[in-house]
Coordinates of C-alpha atoms and ligand atoms in Angstrom, one line a residue:
X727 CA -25.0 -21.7 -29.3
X728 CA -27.6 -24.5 -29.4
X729 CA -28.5 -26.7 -26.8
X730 CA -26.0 -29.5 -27.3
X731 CA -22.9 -27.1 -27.4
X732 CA -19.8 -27.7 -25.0
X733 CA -18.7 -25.1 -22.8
X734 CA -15.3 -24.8 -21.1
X735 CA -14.6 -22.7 -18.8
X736 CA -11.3 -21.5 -17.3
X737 CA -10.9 -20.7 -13.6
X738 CA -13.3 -21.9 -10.6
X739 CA -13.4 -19.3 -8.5
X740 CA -16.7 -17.0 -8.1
X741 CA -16.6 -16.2 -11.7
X742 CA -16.2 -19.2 -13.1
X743 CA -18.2 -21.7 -10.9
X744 CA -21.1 -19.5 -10.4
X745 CA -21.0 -19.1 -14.5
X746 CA -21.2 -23.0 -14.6
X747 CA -23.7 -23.1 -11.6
X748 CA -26.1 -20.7 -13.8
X749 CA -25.2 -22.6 -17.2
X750 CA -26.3 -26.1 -15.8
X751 CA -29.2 -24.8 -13.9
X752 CA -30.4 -23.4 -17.6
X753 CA -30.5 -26.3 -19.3
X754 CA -28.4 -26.9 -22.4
X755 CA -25.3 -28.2 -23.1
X756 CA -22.1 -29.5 -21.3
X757 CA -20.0 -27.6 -19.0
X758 CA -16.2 -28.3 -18.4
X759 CA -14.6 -26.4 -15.2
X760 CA -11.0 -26.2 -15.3
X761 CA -9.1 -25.2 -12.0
X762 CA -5.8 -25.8 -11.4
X763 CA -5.7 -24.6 -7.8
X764 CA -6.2 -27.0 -4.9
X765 CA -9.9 -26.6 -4.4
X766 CA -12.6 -25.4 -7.0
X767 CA -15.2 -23.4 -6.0
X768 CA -13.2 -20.7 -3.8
X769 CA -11.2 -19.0 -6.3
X770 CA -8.5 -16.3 -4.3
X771 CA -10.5 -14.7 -1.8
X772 CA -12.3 -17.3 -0.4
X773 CA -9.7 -20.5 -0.4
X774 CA -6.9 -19.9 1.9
X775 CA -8.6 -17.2 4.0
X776 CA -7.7 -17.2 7.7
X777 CA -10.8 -17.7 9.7
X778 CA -9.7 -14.5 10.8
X779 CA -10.6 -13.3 7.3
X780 CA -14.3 -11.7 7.1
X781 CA -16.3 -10.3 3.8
X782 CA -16.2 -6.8 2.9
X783 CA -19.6 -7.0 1.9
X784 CA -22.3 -8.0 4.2
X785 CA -23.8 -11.1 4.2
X786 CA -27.2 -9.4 2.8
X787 CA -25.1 -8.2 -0.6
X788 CA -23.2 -11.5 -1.3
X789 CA -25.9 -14.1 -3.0
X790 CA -24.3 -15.2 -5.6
X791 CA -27.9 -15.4 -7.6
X792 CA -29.1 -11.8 -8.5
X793 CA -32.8 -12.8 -8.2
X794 CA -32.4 -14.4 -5.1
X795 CA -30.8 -12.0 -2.8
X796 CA -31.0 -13.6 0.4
X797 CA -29.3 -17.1 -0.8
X798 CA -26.5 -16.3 0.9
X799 CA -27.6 -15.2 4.0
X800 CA -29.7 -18.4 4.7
X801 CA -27.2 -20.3 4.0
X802 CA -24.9 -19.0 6.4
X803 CA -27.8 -19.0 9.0
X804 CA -28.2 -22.2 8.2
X805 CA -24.8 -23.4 9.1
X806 CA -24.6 -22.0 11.7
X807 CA -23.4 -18.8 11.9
X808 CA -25.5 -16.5 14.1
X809 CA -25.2 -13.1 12.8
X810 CA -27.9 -11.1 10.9
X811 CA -27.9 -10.2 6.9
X812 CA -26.1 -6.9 8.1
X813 CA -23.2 -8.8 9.7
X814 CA -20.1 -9.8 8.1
X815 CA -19.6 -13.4 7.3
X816 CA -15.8 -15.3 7.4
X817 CA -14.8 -15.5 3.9
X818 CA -14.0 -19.4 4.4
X819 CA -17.9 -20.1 4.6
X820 CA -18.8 -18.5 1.5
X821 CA -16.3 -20.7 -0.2
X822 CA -18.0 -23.4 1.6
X823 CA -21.2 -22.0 0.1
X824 CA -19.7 -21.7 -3.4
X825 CA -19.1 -25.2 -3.5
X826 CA -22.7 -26.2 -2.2
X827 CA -24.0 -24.6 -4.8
X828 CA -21.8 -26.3 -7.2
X829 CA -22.0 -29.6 -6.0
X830 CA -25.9 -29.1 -5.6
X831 CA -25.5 -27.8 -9.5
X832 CA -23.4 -30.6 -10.8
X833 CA -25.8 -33.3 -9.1
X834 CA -28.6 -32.4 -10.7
X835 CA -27.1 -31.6 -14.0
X836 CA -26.4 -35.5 -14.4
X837 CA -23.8 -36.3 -16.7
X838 CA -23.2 -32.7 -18.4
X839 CA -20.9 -31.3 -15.7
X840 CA -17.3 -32.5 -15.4
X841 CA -14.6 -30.8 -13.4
X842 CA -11.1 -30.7 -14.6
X843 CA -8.0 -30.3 -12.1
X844 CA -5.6 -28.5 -14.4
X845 CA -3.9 -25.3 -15.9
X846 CA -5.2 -24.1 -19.0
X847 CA -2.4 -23.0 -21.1
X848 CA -3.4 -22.0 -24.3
X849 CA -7.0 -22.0 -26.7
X850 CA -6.8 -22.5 -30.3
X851 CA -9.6 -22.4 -32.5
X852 CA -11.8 -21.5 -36.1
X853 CA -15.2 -20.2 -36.9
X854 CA -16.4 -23.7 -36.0
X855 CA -14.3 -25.2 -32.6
X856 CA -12.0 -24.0 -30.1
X857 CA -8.9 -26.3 -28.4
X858 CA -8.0 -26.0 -25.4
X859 CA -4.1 -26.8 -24.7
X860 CA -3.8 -28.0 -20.8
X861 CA -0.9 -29.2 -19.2
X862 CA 0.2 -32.3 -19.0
X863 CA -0.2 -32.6 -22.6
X864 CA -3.7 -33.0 -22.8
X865 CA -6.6 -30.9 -25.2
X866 CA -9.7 -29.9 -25.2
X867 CA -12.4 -29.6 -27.8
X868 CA -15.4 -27.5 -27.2
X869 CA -17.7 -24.5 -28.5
X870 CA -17.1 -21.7 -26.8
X871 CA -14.8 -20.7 -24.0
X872 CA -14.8 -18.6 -20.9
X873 CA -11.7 -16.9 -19.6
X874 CA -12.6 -16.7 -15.4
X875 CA -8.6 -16.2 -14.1
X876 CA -9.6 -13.4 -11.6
X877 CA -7.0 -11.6 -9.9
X878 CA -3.3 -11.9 -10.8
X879 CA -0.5 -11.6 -8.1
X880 CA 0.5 -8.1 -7.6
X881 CA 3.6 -7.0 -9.8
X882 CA 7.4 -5.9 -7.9
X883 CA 7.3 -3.2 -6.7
X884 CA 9.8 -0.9 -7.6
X885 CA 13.3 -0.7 -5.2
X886 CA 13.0 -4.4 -4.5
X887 CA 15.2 -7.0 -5.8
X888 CA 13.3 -10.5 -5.0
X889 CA 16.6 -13.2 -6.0
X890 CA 19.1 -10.7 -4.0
X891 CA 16.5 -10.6 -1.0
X892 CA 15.9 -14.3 -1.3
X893 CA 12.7 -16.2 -0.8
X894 CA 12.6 -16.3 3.5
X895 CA 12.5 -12.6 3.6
X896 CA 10.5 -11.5 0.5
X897 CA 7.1 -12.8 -0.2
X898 CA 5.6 -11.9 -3.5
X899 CA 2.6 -13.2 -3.3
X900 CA 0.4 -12.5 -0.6
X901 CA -2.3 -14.8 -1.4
X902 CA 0.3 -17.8 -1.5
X903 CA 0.2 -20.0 1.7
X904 CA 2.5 -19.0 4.4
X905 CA 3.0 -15.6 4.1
X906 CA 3.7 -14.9 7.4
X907 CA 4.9 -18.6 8.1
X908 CA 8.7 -18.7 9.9
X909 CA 8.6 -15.9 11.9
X910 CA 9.6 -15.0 15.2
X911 CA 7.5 -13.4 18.0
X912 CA 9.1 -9.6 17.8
X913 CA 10.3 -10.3 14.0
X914 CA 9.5 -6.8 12.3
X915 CA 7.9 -6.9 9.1
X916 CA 7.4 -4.5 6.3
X917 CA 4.1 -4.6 4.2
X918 CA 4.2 -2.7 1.0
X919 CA 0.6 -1.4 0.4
X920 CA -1.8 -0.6 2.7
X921 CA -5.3 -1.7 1.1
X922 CA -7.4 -4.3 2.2
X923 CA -4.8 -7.1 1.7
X924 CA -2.2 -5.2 3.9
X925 CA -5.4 -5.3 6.5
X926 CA -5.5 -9.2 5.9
X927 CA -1.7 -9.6 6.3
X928 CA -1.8 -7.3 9.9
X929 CA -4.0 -9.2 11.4
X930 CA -2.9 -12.6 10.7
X931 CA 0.4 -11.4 11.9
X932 CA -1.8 -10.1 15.1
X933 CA -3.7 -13.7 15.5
X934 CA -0.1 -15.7 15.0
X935 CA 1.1 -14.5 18.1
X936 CA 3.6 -11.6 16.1
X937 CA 4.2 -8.7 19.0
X938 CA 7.1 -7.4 16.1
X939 CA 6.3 -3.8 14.9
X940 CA 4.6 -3.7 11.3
X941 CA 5.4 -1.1 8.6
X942 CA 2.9 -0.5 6.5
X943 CA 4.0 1.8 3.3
X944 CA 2.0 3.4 0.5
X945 CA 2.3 6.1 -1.8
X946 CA -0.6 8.2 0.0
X947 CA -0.8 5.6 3.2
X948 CA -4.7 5.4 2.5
X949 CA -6.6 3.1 4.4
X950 CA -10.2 1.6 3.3
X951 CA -12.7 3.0 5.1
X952 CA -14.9 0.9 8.0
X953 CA -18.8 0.0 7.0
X954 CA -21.5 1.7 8.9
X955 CA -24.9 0.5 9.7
X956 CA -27.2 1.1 7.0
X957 CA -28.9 4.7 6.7
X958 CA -32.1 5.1 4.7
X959 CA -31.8 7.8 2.2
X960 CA -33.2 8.8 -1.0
X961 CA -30.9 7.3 -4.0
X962 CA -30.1 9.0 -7.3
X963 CA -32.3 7.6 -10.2
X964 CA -29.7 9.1 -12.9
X965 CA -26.1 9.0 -13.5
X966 CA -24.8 12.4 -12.7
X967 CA -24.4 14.4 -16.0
X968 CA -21.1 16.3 -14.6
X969 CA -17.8 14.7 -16.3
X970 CA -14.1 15.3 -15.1
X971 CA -13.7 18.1 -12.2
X972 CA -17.2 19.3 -12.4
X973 CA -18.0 15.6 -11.1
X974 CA -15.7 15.5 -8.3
X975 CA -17.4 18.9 -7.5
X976 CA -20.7 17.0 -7.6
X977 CA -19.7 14.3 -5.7
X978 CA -18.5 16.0 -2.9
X979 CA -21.6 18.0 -2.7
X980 CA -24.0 14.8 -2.6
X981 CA -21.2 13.3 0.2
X982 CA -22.1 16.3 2.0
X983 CA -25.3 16.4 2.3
X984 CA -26.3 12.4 2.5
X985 CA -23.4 11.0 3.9
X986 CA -20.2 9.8 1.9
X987 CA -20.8 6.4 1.9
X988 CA -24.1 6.5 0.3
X989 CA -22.8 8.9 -2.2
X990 CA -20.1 6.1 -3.4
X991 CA -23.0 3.6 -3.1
X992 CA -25.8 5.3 -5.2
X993 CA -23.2 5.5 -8.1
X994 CA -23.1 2.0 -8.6
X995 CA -25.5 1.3 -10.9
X996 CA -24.0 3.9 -13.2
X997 CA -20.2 3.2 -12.3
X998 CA -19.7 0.6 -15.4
X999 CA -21.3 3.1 -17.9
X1000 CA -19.9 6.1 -16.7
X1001 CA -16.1 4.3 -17.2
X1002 CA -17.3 3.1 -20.5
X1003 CA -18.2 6.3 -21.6
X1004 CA -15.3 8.6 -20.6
X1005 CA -12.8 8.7 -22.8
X1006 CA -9.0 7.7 -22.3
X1007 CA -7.8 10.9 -20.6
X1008 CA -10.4 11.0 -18.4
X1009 CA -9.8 7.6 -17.2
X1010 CA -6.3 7.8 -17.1
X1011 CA -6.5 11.1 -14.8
X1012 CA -8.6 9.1 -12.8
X1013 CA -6.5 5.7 -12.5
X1014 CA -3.3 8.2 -11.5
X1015 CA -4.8 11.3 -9.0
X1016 CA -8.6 9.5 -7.7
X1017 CA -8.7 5.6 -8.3
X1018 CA -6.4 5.6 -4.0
X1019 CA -9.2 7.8 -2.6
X1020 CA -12.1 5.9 -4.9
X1021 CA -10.5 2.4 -3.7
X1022 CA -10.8 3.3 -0.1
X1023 CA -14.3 4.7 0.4
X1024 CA -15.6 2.4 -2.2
X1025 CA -14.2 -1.0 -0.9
X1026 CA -15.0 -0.9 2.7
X1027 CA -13.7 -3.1 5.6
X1028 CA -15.6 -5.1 8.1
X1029 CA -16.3 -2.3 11.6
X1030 CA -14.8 -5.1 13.7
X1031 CA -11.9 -5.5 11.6
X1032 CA -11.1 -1.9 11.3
X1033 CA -11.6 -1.6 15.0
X1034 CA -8.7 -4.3 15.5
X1035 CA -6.8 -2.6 13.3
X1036 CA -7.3 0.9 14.6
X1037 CA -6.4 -0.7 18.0
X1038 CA -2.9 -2.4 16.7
X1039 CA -2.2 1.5 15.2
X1040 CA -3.3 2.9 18.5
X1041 CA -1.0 0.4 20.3
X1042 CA 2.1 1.7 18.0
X1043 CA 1.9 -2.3 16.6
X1044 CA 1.2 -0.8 13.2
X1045 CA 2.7 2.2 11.5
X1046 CA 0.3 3.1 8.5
X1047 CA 2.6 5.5 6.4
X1048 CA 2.7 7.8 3.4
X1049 CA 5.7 7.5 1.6
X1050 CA 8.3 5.9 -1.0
X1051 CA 10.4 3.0 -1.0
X1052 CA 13.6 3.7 -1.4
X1053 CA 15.4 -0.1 -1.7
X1054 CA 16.0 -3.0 0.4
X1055 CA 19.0 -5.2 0.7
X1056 CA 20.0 -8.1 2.3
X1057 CA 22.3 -8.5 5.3
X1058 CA 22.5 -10.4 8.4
X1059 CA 19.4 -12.1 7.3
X1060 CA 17.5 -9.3 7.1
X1061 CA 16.3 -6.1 5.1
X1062 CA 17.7 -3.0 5.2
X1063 CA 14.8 -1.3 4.1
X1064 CA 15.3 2.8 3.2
X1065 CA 12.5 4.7 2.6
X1066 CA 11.2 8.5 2.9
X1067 CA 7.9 9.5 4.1
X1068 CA 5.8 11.9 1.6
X1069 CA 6.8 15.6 1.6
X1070 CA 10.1 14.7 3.6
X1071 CA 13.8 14.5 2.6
X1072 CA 14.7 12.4 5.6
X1073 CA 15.9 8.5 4.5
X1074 CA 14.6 6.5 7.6
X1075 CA 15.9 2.8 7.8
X1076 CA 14.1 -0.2 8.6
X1077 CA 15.7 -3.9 9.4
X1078 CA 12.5 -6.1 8.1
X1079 CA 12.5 -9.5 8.6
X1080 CA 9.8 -10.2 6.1
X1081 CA 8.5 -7.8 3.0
X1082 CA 5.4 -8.9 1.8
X1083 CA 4.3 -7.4 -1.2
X1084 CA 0.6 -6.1 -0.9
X1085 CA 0.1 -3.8 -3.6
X1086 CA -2.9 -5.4 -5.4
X1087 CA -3.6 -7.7 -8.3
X1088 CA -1.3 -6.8 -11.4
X1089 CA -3.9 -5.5 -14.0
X1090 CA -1.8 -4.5 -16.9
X1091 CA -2.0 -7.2 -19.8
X1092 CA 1.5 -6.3 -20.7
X1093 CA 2.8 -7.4 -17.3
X1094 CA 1.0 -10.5 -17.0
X1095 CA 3.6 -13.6 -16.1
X1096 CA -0.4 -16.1 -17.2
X1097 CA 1.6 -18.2 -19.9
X1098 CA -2.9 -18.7 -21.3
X1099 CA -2.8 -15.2 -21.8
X1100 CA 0.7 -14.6 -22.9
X1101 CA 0.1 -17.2 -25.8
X1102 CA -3.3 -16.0 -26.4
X1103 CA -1.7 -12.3 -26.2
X1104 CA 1.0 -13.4 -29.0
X1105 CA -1.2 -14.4 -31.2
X1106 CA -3.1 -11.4 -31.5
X1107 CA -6.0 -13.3 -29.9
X1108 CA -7.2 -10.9 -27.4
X1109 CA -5.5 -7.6 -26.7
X1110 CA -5.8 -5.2 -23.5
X1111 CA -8.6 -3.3 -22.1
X1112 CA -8.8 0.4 -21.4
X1113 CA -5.4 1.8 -20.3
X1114 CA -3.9 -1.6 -20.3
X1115 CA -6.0 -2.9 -18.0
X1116 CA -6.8 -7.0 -18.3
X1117 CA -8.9 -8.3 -21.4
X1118 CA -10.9 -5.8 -23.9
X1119 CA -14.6 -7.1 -24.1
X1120 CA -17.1 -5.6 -25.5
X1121 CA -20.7 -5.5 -23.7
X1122 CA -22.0 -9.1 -24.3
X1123 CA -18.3 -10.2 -22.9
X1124 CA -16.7 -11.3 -26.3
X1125 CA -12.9 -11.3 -26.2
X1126 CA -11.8 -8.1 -28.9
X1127 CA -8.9 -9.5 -30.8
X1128 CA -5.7 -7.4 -31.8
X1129 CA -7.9 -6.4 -35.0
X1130 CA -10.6 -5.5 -33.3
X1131 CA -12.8 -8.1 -33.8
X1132 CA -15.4 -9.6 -31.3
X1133 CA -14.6 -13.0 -30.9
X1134 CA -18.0 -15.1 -30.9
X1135 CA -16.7 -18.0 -29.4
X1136 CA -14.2 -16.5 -26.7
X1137 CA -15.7 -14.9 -23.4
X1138 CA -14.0 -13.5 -20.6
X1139 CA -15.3 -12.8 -16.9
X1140 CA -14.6 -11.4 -13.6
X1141 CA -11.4 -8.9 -12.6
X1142 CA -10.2 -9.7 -16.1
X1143 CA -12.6 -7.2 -17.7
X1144 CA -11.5 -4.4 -15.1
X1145 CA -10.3 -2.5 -18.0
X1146 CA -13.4 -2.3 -20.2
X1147 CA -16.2 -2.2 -17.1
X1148 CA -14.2 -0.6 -14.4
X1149 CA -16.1 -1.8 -11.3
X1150 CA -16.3 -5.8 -11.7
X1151 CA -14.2 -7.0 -9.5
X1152 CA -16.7 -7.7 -6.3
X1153 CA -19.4 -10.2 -6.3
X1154 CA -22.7 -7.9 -6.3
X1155 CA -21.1 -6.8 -9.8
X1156 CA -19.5 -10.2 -11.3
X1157 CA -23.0 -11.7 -10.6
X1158 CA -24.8 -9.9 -12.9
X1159 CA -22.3 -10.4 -15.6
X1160 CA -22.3 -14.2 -15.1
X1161 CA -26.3 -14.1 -14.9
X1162 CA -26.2 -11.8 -18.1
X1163 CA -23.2 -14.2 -20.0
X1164 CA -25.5 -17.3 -19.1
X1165 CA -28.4 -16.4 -20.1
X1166 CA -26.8 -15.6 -23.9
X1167 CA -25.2 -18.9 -24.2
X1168 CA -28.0 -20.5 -23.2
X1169 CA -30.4 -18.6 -25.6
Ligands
LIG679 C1 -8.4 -11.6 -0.8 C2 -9.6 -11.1 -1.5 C3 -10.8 -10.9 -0.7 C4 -12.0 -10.5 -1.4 N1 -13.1 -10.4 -0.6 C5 -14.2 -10.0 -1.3 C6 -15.5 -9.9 -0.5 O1 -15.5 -10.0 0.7 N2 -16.6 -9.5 -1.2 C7 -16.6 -9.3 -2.6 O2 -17.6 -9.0 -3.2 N3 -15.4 -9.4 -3.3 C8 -14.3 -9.8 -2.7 N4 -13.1 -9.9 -3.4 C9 -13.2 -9.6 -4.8 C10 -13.1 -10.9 -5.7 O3 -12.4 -10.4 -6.8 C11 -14.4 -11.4 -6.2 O4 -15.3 -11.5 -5.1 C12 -14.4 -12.8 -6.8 O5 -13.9 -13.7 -5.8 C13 -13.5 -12.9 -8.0 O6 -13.6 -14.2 -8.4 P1 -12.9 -14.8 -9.8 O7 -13.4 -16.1 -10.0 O8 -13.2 -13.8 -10.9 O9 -11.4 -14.7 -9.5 P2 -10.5 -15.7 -8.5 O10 -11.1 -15.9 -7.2 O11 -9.1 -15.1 -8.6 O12 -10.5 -17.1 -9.2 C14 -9.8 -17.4 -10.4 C15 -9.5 -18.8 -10.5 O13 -8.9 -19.1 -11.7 C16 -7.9 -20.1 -11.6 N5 -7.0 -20.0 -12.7 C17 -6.4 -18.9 -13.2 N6 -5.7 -19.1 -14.3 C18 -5.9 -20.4 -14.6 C19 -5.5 -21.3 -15.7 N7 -4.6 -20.8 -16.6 N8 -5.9 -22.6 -15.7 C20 -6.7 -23.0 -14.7 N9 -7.2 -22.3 -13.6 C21 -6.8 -21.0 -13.6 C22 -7.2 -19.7 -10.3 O14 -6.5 -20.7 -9.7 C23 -8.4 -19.2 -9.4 O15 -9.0 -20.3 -8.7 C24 -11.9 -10.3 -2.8 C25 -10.8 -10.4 -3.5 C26 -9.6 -10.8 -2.8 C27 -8.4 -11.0 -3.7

């Protein structure tokens, strides 16, 4: 690309606004970022957050700039919130710092920024030009073009019938406003899934005033793990050579003797190359019997929220459990929810007067309801990642069409590349691929 060229890029949420941030602050051409949610800048996980709602990561970890690691931090100092780089920031003010450092971006970028309010539908394109097809009608002409759609809702989960269960009772979409909007004070309320976004659910639920009791339900009934202060502690230089079982063995050696949460940390350099280079069965053993365990002691929760949390379990408010869903129907305005906890034959019944479905963001390409990446899907345009899992990429982010062929013009960022990097889906990760994507098209 030369420094004239047009870039468009799909999706402002971290991905996609920080890649425009970087491509402005570059130099070069024009940038077009298309959103067609109701605020750029926040993507998912930092738009309609409760203020309730705090990072994962502390504030030290989130700059969005990888060569300017404190960025963050000083900015939330600066507006005003007290706590140290260690803390945990509300997720609402690093969308408010997103969009700083987009606006901050787009003002000094004069007239090569421009910010379009709509869905992309579907891109089109030769050697030469791509077209983008947005709704209402309208296209858009530019040279290359970054797919930044992030996380997808999560798919049904199985034994639940949305239509016969009916919109009041059965949200599928957690992420959608007013989840837990309509409910009475002792209303019960069944989550499916009990990862981070169940956490996010219960204690909205908890700060609305809800005294109901709360089922949570998963297949193992995992939990994510709390932070802890930092310990210093000497960190691998290497990946591990160990593949398979012998590096499970290894793993739980090194968790042994320096802590397990600074064995999951010290394998993050090497996490993305070590998915890359196992092969399919490997992966696929991993996705079925490790990735519950992985997901929990990898992605940690705020100590203050998992203390709330811990307290509302404590309290009987919230029943974490192991075990299956059996089905749910509809009656007397409620769900009559039958399940079975794991290792049991016992069908238990529960009367839910909301399901909300918080099983994480539907990976599989094959299940994806994105009419841009149906179309793009049908075309043979881009075809999935490892073991179905979003986009396949290969290393400098070009979208592999269903021949196998790099695309040179077609780029895709963020959650979407889960399948061919593994661990990209949280911001010390995605900033390093945006860094990396905008230094190439600016080269
Ligand atoms: C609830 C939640 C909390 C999280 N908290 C943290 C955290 O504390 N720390 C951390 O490091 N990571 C966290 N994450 C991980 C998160 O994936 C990344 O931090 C990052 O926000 C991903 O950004 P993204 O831009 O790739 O995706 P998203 O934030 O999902 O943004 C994608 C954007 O694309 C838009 N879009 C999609 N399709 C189209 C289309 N066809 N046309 C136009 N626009 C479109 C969407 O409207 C959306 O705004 C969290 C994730 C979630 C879901």
């Amino acid at each position: 690309l030369t420094g004239g060229d047009h870039v468009a890029i799909v999706g402002a949420g971290f991905s996609g606004t920080m890649l425009a941030v970087q491509l402005l602050q570059r130099g070069g051409g024009r940038v077009t970022l298309i959103e067609r949610g109701p605020e750029a800048g926040r993507g998912l996980a930092y738009g309609a957050a409760d203020p309730i709602h705090l990072l994962n990561v502390c504030a030290a970890g989130m700059s969005a700039f990888p060569d300017r690691p404190d960025d963050f931090a000083r900015f939330a100092q600066a507006s005003g919130w007290a706590a140290s780089g260690t803390g945990f920031a509300p997720r609402r003010l690093y969308g408010d710092y997103l969009q700083a450092r987009m606006k901050d971006a787009a003002a000094a970028a004069g007239g090569r920024f421009t910010l379009l309010r709509h869905a992309a539908r579907d891109i089109r394109g030769d050697d030469e030009r791509l077209v983008l097809a947005l709704d209402d009608g309208l296209e858009l002409g530019c040279d290359s073009a970054v797919l930044a759609l992030g996380n997808p809702p999560p798919a049904a989960p199985p034994g639940i019938d949305s239509e016969a269960l009916g919109a009041d009772i059965y949200r599928a979409d957690p992420w959608a406003a007013g989840a837990t909007d309509g409910l009475g004070p002792d209303d019960p309320v069944l989550i499916i899934g009990t990862g981070l976004t169940m956490i996010d659910m219960a204690l909205l639920l908890e700060r609305s005033g809800s005294k109901g009791p709360i089922l949570a339900l998963s297949r193992r009934g995992l939990m994510p793990r709390p932070h802890a202060e930092p310990v210093s502690y000497e960190a691998r230089s290497q990946a591990p050579r160990a593949r398979g079982a012998a590096l499970l063995q290894a793993f739980r050696h090194r968790a042994d003797a320096i802590g397990w949460r600074q064995a999951v940390d010290e394998l993050r350099p090497f996490t993305q190359n070590m998915w890359r280079r196992a092969p399919n069965n490997e992966r696929r053993r991993f996705l079925r019997h490790l990735r519950p365990w992985w997901d929990v002691h990898r992605h940690r929760l705020a100590p203050q929220l998992h203390a709330r949390i811990m307290a509302m379990v404590e309290s009987g408010r919230l029943e974490v459990a192991a075990g299956k869903l059996l089905g749910a129907k509809r009656s007397d305005g409620r769900a009559q929810v039958r399940w079975r906890r794991r290792g049991s034959d016992v069908v238990e019944c529960f009367a839910a007067a909301r399901i909300i479905n918080c099983t994480g963001p539907e990976g599989l390409l094959r299940n994806s309801s994105e009419p841009l990446l149906r179309n793009l899907a049908a075309r043979g345009a881009v075809r999935p990642g490892s073991c179905g899992i979003g986009l396949d990429v290969d290393e400098a982010a070009r979208v592999i069409d269903g021949e196998g062929q790099a695309n040179p013009r077609l780029f895709a960022l963020g959650p979407l590349t889960r399948g061919t990097f593994w661990e990209i889906s949280a911001v010390p990760d995605i900033r390093l691929q945006v860094e990396a994507l905008a230094v190439r098209l600016t080269a």
